[in-house]
PDB file of C-alpha atoms and ligand atoms in Angstrom:
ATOM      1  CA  UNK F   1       6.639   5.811 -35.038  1.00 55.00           C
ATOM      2  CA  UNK F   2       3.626   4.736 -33.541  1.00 59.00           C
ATOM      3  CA  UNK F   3       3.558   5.451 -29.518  1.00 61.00           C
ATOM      4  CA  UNK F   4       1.309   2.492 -28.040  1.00 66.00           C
ATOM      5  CA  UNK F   5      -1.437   4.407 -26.056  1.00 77.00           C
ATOM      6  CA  UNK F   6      -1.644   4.924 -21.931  1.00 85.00           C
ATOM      7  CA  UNK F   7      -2.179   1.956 -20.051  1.00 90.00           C
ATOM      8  CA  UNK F   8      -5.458   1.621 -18.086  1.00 94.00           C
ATOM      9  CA  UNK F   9      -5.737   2.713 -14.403  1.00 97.00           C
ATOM     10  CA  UNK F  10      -6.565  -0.929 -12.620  1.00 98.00           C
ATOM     11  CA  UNK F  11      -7.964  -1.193  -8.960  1.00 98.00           C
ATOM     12  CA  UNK F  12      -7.250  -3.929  -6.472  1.00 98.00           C
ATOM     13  CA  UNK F  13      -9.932  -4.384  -4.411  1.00 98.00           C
ATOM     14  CA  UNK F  14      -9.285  -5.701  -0.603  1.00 98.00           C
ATOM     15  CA  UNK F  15     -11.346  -6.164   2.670  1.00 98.00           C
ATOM     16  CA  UNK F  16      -9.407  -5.681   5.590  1.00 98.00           C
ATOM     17  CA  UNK F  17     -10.137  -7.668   8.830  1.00 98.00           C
ATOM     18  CA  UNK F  18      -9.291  -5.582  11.944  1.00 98.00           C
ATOM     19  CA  UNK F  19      -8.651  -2.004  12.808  1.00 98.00           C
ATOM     20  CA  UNK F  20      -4.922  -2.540  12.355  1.00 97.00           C
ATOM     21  CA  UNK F  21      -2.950  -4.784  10.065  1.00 98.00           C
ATOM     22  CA  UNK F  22      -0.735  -4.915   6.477  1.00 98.00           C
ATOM     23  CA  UNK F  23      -1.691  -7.334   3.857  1.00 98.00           C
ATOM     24  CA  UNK F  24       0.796  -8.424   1.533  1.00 98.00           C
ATOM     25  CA  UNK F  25      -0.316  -7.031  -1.865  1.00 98.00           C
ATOM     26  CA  UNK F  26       3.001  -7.789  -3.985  1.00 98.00           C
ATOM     27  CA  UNK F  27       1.707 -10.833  -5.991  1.00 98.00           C
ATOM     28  CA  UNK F  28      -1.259  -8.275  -7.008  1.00 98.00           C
ATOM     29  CA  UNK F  29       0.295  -5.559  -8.136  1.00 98.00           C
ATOM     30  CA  UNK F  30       2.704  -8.061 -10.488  1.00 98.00           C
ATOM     31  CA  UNK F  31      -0.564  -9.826 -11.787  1.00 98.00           C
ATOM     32  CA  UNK F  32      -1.845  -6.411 -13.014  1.00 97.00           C
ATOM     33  CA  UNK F  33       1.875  -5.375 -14.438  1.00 97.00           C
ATOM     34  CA  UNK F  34       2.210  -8.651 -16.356  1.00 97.00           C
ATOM     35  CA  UNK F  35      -1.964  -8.218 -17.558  1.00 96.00           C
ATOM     36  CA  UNK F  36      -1.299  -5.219 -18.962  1.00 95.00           C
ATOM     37  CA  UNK F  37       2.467  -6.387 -20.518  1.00 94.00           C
ATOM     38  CA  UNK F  38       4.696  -3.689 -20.221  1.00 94.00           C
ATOM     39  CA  UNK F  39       8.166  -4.120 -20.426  1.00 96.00           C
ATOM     40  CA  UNK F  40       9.680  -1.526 -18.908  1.00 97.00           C
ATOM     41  CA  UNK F  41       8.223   2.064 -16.946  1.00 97.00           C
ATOM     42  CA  UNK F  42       7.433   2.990 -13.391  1.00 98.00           C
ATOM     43  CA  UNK F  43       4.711   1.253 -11.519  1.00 98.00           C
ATOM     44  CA  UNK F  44       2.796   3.618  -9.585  1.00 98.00           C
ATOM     45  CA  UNK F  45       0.777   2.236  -6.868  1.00 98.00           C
ATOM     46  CA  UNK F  46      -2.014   4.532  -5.141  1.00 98.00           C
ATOM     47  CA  UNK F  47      -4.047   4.120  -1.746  1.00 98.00           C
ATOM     48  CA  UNK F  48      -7.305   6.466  -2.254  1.00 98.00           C
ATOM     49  CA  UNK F  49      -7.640   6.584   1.367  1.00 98.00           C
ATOM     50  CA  UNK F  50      -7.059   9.246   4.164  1.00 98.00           C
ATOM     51  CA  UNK F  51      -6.936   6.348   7.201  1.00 98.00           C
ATOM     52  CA  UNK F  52      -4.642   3.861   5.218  1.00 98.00           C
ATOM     53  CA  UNK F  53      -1.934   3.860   3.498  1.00 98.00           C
ATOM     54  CA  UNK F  54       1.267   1.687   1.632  1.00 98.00           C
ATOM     55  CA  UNK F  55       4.811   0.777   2.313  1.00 98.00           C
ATOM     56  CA  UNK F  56       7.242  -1.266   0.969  1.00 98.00           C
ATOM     57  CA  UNK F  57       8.645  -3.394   3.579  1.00 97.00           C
ATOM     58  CA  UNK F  58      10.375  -6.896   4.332  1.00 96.00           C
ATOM     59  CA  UNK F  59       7.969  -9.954   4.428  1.00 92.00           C
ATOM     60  CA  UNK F  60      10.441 -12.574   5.017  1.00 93.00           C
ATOM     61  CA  UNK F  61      10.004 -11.902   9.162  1.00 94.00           C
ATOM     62  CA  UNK F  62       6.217 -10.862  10.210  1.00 93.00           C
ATOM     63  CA  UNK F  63       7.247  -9.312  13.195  1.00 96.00           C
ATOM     64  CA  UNK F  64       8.858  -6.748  10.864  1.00 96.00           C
ATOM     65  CA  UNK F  65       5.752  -5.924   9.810  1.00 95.00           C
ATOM     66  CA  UNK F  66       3.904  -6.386  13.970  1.00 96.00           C
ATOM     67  CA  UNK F  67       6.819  -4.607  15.281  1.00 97.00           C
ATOM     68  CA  UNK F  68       5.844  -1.163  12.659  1.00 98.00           C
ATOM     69  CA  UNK F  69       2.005  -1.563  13.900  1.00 98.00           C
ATOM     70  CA  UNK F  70       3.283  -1.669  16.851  1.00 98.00           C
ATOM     71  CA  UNK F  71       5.871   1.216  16.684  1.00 98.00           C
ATOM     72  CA  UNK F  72       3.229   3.669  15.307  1.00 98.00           C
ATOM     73  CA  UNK F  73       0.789   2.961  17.827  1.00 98.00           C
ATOM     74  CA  UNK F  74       2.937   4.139  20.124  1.00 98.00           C
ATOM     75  CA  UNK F  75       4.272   7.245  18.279  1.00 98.00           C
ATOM     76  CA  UNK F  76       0.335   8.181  17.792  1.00 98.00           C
ATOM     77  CA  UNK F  77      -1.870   6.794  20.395  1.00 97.00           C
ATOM     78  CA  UNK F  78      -5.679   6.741  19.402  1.00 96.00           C
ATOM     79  CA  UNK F  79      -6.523   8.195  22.981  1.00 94.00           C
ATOM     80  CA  UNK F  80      -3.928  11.483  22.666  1.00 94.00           C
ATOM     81  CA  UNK F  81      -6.918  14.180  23.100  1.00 95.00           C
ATOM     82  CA  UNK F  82      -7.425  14.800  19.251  1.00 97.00           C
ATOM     83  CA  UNK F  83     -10.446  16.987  18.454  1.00 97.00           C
ATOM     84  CA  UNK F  84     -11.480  15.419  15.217  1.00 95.00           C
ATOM     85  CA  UNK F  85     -15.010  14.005  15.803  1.00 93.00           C
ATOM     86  CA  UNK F  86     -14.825  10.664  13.973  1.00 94.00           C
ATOM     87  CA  UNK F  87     -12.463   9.477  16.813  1.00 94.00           C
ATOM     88  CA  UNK F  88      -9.719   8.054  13.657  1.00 98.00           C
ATOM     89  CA  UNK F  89      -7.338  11.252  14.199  1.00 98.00           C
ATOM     90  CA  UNK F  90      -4.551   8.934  14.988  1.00 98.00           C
ATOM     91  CA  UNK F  91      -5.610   6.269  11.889  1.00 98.00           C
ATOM     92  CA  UNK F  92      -5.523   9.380   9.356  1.00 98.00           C
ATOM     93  CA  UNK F  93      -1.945  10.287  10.851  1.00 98.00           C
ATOM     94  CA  UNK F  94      -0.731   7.114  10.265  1.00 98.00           C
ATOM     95  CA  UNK F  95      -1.571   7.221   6.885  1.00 98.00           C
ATOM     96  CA  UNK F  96       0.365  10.641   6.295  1.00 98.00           C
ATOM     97  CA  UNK F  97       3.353   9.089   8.217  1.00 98.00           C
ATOM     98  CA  UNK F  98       3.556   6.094   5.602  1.00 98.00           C
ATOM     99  CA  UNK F  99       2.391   8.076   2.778  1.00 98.00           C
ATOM    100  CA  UNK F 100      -0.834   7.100  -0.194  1.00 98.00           C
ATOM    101  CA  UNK F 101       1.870   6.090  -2.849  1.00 98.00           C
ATOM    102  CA  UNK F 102       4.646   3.649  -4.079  1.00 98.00           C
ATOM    103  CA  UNK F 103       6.736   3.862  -7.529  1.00 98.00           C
ATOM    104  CA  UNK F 104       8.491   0.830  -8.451  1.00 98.00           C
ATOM    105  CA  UNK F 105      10.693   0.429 -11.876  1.00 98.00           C
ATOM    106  CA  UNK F 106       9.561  -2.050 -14.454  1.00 98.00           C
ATOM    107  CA  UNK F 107      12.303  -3.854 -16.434  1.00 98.00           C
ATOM    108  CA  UNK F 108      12.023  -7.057 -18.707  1.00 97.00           C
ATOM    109  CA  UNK F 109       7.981  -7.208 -17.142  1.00 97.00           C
ATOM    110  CA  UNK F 110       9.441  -7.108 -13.802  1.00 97.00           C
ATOM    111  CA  UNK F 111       8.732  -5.407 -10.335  1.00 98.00           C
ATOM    112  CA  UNK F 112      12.466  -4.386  -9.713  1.00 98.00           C
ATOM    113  CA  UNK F 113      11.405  -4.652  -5.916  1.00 98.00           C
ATOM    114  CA  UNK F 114      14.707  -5.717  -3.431  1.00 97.00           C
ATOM    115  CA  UNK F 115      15.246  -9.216  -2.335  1.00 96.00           C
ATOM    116  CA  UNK F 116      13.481  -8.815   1.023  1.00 96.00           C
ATOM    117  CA  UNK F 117      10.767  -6.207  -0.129  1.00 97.00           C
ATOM    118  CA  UNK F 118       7.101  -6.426  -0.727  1.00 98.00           C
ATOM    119  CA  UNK F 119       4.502  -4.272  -1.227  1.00 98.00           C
ATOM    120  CA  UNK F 120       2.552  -3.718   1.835  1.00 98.00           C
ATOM    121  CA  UNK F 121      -1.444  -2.032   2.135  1.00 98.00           C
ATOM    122  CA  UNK F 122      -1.327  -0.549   5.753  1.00 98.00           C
ATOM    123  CA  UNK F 123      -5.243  -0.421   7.468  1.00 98.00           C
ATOM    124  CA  UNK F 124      -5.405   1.860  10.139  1.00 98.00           C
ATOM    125  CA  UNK F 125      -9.139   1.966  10.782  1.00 98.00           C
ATOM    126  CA  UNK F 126     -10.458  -1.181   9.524  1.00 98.00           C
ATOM    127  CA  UNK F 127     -12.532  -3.324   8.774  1.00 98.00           C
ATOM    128  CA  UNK F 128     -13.118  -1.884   5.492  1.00 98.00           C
ATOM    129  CA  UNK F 129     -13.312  -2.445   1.896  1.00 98.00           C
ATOM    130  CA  UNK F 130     -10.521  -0.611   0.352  1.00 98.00           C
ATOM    131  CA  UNK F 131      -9.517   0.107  -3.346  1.00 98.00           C
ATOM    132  CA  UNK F 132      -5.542   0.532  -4.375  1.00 98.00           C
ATOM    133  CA  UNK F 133      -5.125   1.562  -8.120  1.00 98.00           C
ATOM    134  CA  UNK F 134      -2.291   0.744 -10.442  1.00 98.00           C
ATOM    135  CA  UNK F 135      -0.995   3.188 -13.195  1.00 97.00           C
ATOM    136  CA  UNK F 136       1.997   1.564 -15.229  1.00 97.00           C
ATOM    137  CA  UNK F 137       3.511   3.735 -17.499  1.00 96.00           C
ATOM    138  CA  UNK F 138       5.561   2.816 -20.144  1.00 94.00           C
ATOM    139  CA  UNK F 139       8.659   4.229 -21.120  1.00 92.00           C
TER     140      UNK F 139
HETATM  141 ZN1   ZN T 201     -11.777  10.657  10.294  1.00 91.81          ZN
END
């Protein structure tokens, strides 16, 4: 039996707007799983980035999403006396404390994401241009 071959890694490119905010990135990520028409695997979304990060959260409420900004800037305060020069210590923390990846079951071409979740890009030192990448695997 012939085993197709692997999918293609695809990247999502964004441009954040201020030093702290999550964009929505849920209708992206399905517009790359139904491109490359799988039908059922594991989604595997990756953030590239050591100041940002992703989370799957609730979008239904956006002060879900402002009270988690708002929660982690006070569990890591940018002004806490860190000693890394670039003056981002608490951005890259942040990042470590939502983690740089999300895997999400495919079934029938489908995100199997909950009712109230989404897939979320977290900035924490924007404005940048960012990159997320996309492995599906089939299986
Ligand atoms: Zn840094």
């Amino acid at each position: 039996m012939d085993m197709p071959g692997p999918t293609p890694i695809e990247a999502i490119d964004l441009k954040t707007t201020t030093r702290d905010e999550t964009i929505d990135i849920t209708s992206l990520v399905r517009q790359v799983v139904k491109k490359l028409g799988v039908d059922a695997g594991i989604c595997y979304v990756y953030c590239p980035h050591t100041t940002a990060g992703l989370t799957l959260q609730e979008n239904s409420d956006p002060d879900v999403k402002k009270d988690l900004l708002a929660q982690l800037a006070r569990m890591v305060p940018r002004d806490a006396g860190f000693v890394h020069s670039e003056d981002n210590s608490d951005a890259h923390i942040k990042g470590s404390l939502v983690g740089s990846s999300l895997s999400i079951p495919i079934e029938k071409g489908k995100l199997l994401l909950g009712t109230w979740q989404a897939v979320f890009f977290c900035e924490f030192d924007g404005p940048r241009s960012r990159k997320v990448l996309v492995k599906v695997i089939a299986g």
